[in-house]
Short mmCIF file of C-alpha atoms and ligand atoms in Angstrom, two decimals:
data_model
loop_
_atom_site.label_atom_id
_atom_site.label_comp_id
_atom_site.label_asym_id
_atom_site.label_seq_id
_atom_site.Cartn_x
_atom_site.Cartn_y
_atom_site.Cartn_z
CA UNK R 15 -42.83 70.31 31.10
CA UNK R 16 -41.78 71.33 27.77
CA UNK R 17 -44.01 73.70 26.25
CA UNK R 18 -46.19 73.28 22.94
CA UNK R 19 -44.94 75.21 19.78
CA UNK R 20 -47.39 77.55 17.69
CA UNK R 21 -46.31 78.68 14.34
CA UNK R 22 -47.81 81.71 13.13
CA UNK R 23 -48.10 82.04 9.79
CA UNK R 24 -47.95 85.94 9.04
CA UNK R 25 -47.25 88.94 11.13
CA UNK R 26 -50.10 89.48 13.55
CA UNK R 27 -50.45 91.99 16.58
CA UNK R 28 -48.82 89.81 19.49
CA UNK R 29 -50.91 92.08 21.67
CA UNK R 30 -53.90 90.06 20.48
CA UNK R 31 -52.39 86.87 20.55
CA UNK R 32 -50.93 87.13 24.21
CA UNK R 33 -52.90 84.36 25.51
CA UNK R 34 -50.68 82.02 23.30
CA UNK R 35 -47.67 83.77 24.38
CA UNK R 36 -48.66 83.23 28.24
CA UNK R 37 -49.05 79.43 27.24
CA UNK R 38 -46.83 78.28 24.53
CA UNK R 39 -43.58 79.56 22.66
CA UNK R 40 -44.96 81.66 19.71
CA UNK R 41 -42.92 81.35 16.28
CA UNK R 42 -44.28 83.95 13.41
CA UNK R 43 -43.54 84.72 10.44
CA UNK R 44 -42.36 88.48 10.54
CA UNK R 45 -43.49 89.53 7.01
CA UNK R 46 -47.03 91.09 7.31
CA UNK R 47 -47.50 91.22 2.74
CA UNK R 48 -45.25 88.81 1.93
CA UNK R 49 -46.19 84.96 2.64
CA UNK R 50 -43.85 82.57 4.61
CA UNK R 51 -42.70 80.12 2.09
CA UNK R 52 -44.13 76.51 1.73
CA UNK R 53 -40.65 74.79 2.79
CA UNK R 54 -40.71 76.95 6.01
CA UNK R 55 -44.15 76.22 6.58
CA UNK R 56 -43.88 72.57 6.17
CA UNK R 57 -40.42 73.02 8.55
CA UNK R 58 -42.50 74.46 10.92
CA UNK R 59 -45.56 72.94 10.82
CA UNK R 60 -43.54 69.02 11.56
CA UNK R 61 -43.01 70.25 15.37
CA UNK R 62 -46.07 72.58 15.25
CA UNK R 63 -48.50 71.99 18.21
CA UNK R 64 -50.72 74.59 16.68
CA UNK R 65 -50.98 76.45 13.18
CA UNK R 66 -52.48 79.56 13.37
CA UNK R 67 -52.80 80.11 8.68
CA UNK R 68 -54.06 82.67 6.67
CA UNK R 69 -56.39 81.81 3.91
CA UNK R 70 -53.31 81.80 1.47
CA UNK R 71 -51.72 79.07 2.80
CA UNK R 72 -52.98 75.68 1.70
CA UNK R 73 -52.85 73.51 4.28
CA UNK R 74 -52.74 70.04 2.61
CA UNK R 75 -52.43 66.55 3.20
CA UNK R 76 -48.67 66.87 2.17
CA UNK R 77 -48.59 68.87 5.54
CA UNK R 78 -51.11 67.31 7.76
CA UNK R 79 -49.13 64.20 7.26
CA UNK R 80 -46.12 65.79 7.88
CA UNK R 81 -47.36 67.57 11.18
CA UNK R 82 -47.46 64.88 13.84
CA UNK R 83 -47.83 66.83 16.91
CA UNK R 84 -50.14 68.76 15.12
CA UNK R 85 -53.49 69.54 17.17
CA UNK R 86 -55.07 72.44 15.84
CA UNK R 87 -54.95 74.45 13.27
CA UNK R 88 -56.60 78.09 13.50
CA UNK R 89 -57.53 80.23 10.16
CA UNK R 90 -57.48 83.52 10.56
CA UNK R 91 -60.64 83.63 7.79
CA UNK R 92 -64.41 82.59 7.86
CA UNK R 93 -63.93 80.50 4.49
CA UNK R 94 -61.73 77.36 4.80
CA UNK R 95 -61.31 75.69 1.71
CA UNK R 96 -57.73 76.30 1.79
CA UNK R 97 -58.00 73.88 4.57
CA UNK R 98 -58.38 69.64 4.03
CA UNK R 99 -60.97 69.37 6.81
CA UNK R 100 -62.00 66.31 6.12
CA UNK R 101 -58.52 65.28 6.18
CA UNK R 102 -57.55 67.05 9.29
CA UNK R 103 -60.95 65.42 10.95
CA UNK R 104 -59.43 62.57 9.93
CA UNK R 105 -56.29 62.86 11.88
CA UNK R 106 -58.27 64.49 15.27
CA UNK R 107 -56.63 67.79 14.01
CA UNK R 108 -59.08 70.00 15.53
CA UNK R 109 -59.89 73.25 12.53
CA UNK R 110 -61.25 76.35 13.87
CA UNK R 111 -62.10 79.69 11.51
CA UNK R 112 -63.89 83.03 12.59
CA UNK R 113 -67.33 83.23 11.47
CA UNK R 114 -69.55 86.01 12.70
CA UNK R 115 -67.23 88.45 14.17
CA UNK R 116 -66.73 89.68 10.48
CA UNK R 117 -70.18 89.60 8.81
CA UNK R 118 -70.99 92.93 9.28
CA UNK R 119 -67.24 94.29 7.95
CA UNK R 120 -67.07 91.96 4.74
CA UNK R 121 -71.51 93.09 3.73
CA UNK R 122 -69.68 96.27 4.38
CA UNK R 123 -67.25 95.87 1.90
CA UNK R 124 -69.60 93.69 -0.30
CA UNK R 125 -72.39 96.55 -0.76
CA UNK R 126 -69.16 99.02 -1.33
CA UNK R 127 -68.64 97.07 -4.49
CA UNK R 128 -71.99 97.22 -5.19
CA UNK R 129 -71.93 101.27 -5.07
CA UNK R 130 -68.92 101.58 -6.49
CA UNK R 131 -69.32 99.52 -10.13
CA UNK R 132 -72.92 100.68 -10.20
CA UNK R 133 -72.17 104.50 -9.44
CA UNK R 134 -68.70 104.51 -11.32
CA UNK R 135 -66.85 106.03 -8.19
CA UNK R 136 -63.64 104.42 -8.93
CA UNK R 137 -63.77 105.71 -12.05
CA UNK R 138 -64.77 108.94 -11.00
CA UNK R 139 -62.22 109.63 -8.45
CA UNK R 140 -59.52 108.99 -10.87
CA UNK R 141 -60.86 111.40 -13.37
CA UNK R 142 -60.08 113.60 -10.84
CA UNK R 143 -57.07 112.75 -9.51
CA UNK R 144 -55.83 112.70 -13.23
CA UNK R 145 -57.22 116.41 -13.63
CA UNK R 146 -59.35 115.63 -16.85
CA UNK R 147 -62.62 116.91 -14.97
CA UNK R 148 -62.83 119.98 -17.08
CA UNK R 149 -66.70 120.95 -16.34
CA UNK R 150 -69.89 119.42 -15.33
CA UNK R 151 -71.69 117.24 -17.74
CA UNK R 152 -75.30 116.35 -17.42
CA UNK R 153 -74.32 112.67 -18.59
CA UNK R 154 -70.85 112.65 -17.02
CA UNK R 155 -69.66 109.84 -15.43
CA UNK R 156 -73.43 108.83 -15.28
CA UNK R 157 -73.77 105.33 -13.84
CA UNK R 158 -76.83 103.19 -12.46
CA UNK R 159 -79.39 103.63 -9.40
CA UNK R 160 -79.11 101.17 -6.84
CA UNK R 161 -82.06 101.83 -5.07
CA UNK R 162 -85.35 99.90 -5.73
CA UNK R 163 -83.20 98.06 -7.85
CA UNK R 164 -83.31 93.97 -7.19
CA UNK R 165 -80.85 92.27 -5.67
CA UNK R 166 -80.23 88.57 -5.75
CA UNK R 167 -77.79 87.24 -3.25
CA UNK R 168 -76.05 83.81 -4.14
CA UNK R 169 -75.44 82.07 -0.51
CA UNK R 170 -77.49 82.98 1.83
CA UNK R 171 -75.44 82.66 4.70
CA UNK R 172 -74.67 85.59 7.53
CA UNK R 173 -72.94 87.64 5.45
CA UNK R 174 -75.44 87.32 2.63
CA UNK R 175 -78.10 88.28 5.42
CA UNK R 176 -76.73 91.61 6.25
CA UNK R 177 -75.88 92.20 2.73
CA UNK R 178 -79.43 91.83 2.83
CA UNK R 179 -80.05 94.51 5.37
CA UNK R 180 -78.01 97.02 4.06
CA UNK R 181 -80.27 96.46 0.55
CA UNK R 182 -83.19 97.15 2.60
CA UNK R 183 -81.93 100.80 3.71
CA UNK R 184 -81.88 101.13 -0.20
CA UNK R 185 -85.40 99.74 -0.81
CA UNK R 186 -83.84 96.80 -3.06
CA UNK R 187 -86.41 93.64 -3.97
CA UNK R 188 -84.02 90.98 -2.53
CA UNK R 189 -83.81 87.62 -3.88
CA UNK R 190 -81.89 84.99 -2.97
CA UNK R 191 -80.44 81.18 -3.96
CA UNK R 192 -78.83 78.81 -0.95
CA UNK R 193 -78.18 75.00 -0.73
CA UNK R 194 -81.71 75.20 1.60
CA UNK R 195 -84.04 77.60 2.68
CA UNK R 196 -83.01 80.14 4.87
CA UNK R 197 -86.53 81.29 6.48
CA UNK R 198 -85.11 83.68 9.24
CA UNK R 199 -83.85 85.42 6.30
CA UNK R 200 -86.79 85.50 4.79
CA UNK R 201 -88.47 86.65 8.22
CA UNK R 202 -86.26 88.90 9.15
CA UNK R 203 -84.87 90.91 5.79
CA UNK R 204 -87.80 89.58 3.23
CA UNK R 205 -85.88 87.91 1.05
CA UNK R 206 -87.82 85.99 -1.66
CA UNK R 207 -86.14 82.41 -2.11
CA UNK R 208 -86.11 81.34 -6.16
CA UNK R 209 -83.86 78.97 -8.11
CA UNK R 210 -80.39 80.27 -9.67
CA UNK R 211 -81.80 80.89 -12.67
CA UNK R 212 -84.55 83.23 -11.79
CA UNK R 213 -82.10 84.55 -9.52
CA UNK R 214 -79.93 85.43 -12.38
CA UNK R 215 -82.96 86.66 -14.83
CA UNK R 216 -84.30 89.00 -12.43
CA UNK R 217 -81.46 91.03 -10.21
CA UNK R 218 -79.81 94.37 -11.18
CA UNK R 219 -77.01 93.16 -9.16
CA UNK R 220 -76.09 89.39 -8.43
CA UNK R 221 -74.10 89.23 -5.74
CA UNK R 222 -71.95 86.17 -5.06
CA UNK R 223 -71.33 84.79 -1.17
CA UNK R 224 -71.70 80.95 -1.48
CA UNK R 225 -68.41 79.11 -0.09
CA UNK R 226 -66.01 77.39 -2.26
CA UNK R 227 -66.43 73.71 -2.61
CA UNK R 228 -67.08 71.19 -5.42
CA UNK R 229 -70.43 71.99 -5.90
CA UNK R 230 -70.14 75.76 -6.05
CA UNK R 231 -66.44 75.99 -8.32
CA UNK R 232 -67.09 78.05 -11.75
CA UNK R 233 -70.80 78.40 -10.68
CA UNK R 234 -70.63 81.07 -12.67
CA UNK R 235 -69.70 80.73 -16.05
CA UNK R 236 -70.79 82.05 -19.35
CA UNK R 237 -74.35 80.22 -19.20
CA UNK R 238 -75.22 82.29 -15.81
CA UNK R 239 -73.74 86.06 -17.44
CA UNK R 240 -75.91 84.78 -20.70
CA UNK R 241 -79.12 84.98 -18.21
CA UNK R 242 -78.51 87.49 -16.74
CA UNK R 243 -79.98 91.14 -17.88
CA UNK R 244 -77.30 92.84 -20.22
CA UNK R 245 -77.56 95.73 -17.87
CA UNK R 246 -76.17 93.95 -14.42
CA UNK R 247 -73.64 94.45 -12.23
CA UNK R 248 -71.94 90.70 -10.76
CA UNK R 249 -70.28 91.03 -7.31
CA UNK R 250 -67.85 88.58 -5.79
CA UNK R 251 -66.73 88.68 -2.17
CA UNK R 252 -66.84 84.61 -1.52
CA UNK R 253 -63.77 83.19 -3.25
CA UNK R 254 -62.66 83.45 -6.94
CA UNK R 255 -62.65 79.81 -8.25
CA UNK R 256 -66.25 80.10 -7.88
CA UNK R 257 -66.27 81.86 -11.30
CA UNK R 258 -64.69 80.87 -14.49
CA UNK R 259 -62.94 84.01 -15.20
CA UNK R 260 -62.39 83.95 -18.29
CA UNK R 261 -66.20 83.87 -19.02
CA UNK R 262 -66.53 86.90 -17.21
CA UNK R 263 -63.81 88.93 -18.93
CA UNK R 264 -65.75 87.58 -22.11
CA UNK R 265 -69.22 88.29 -20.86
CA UNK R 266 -68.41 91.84 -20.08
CA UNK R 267 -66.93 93.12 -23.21
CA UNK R 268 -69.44 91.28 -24.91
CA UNK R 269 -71.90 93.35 -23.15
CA UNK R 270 -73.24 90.60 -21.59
CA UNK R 271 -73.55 92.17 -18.14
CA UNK R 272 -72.73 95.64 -16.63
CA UNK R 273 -70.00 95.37 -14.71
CA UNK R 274 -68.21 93.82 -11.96
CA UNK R 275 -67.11 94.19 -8.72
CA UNK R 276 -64.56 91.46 -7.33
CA UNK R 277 -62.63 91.32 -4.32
CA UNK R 278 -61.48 87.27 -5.11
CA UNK R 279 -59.84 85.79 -7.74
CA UNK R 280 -58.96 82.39 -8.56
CA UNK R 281 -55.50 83.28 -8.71
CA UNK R 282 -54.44 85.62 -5.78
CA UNK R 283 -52.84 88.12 -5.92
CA UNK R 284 -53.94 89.23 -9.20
CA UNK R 285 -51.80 91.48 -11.39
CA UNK R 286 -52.70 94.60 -13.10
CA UNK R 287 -52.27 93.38 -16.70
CA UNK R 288 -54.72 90.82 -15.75
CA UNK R 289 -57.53 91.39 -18.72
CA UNK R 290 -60.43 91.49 -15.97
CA UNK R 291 -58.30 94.38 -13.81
CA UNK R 292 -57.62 96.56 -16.88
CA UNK R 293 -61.60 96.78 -17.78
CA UNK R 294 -63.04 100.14 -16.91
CA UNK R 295 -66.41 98.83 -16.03
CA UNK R 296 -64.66 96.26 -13.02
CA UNK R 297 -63.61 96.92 -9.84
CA UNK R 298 -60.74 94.84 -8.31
CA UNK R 299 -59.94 94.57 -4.85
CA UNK R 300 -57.04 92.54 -3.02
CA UNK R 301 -59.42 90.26 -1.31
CA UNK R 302 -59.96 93.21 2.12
CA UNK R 303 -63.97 91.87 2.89
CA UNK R 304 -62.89 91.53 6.43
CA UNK R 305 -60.21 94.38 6.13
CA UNK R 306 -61.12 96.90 8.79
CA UNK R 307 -58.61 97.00 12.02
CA UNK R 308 -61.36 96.49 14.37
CA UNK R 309 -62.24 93.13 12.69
CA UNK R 310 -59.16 91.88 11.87
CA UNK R 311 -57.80 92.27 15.58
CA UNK R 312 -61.15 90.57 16.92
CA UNK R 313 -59.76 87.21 14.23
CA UNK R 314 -56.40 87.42 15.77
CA UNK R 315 -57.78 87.38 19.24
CA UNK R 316 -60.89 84.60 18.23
CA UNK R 317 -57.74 82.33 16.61
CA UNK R 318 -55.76 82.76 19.82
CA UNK R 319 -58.56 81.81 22.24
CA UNK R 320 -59.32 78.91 19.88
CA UNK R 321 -55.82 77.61 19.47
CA UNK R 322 -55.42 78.40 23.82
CA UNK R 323 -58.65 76.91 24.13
CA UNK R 324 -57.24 73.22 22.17
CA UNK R 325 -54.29 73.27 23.93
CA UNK R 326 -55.18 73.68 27.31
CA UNK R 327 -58.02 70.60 26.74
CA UNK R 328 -61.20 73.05 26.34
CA UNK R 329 -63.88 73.11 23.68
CA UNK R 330 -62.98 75.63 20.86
CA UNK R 331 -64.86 78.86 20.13
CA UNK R 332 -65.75 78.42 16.69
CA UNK R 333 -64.74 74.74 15.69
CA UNK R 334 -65.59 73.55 11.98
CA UNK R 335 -68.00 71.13 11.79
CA UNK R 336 -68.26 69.79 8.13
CA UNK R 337 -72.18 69.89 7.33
C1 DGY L 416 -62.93 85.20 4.73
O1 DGY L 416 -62.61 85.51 5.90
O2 DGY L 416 -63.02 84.03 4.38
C2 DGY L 416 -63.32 86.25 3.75
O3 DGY L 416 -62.71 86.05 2.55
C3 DGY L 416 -63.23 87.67 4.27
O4 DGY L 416 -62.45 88.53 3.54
#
């Protein structure tokens, strides 16, 4: 019997994907920074049994169409609005992502941010490396307290939960805004639910984790920096098109707000002579939440059990169900 084809989308460890290997012949793209091209993809994807796609490549209905053997399609990310699932339901293409096995990396990540704009350390580690520290200063390179500060935390999902513990080690006030209540949250890290624009009044640091979808694109925009206190810090680790940019660049050297810390943009990768990456008060980060080897391995292995899973007529691991 002819076996089923899996196209791989970027250079993973075929160590963790050996269960596809044992099952199926395995096609990947061998560039690990550089993205397989659309063309190819589309090439691919026609005969593909299974996808296994990074959250750069948009998997449309140009190519669902396209790919008729298609069965599955695996994204090596929790978020998956680079993904027509509604489409793909559509067409019994089965989507999986990998929820859970990265919160704790990516609230990682997320309160690093949150250090690093609010105590300068990016800033601070290049004044050494440039060797302009010339003697201590009792205002030098002074930044902002982050504990007993409060935080509000937009999206109140897992990761916004153990953002939420991590604030607690710092004795934060945590607020928080979802689509609904969240009450183990509220049980288990006290988080105090309020609307958006409370939410917005009241935190030292606003920290954004809501998913990308219609409702939630340029949720931030130059009505939500205009509420918020002229001395916060806004955090993005969710996805960039959930803030209109350009408001931000305006908001912050307007004094609006703080500073930022974003590791999404609407545009990825950004480049450096972006406005937003040349302010001193921002942080930019290539989009790493979930960067640590550990977790990313655990993805690669969670997409390969999925996509093995589909194939072999079992119930996926971590299927998306549209809510
Ligand atoms: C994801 O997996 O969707 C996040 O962006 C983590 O970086």
């Amino acid at each position: 019997m002819k076996k089923p084809y899996i196209f791989v989308t970027r250079k993973c460890s075929e160590y963790q994907l050996k269960p596809l290997y044992d099952i199926a012949d395995v096609d990947m793209w061998p560039e690990e920074e550089v993205p397989c091209p659309r063309e190819l993809l589309i090439e691919k994807a026609k005969k593909a049994d299974a996808l296994l796609t990074m959250l750069s490549d948009s998997i449309d209905q140009e190519i669902l169409d396209l790919a008729t053997n298609l069965k599955v399609v695996a994204n090596l990310a929790v978020g998956f609005d680079n993904i027509d699932i509604k489409y793909a339901n559509e067409k019994e293409i089965v989507v999986c992502n990998t929820p859970d096995i990265l919160t704790d990396t990516t609230a990682d990540l997320t309160f690093g941010l949150v250090l690093s704009v609010a105590r300068r350390l990016m800033e601070a580690a290049d004044y050494v490396k440039n060797n302009q520290w010339k003697s201590w200063g009792p205002l030098l390179l002074a930044g902002h307290d982050v504990h007993h500060k409060t935080i509000g935390i937009v999206g109140m999902g897992k990761i916004g939960q153990a953002v939420a513990k991590r604030a607690i080690g710092f004795e934060m006030n945590i607020l928080y805004h979802n689509r609904t209540r969240n009450h183990e949250a509220e049980e288990m890290v006290g988080a105090s639910y309020c609307s958006l624009d409370q939410l917005l009044k009241e935190s030292d640091f606003v920290v954004c984790l809501t998913p990308l979808t219609n409702e939630t694109k340029q949720l931030f925009n130059m009505k939500s920096f205009k509420i918020m206190k002229k001395t916060a810090i806004f955090i993005n680790a969710s996805r960039g098109a959930v803030v209109n940019e350009d408001d931000l660049y305006q908001a912050l050297i307007n004094k609006e707000i703080a500073g930022a810390g974003l590791d999404v943009f609407t545009q990825e990768p950004i480049q450096a002579d972006h406005p937003l990456v040349g302010l001193h008060n921002v942080v930019a980060l290539p989009h790493i939440g979930s960067a640590s080897m550990e977790t990313r391995f655990s993805m690669m292995h969670l997409c390969a059990s999925n996509i093995t899973a589909v194939l072999t007529g079992n119930k996926p691991l971590t299927k998306v169900e549209l809510k």
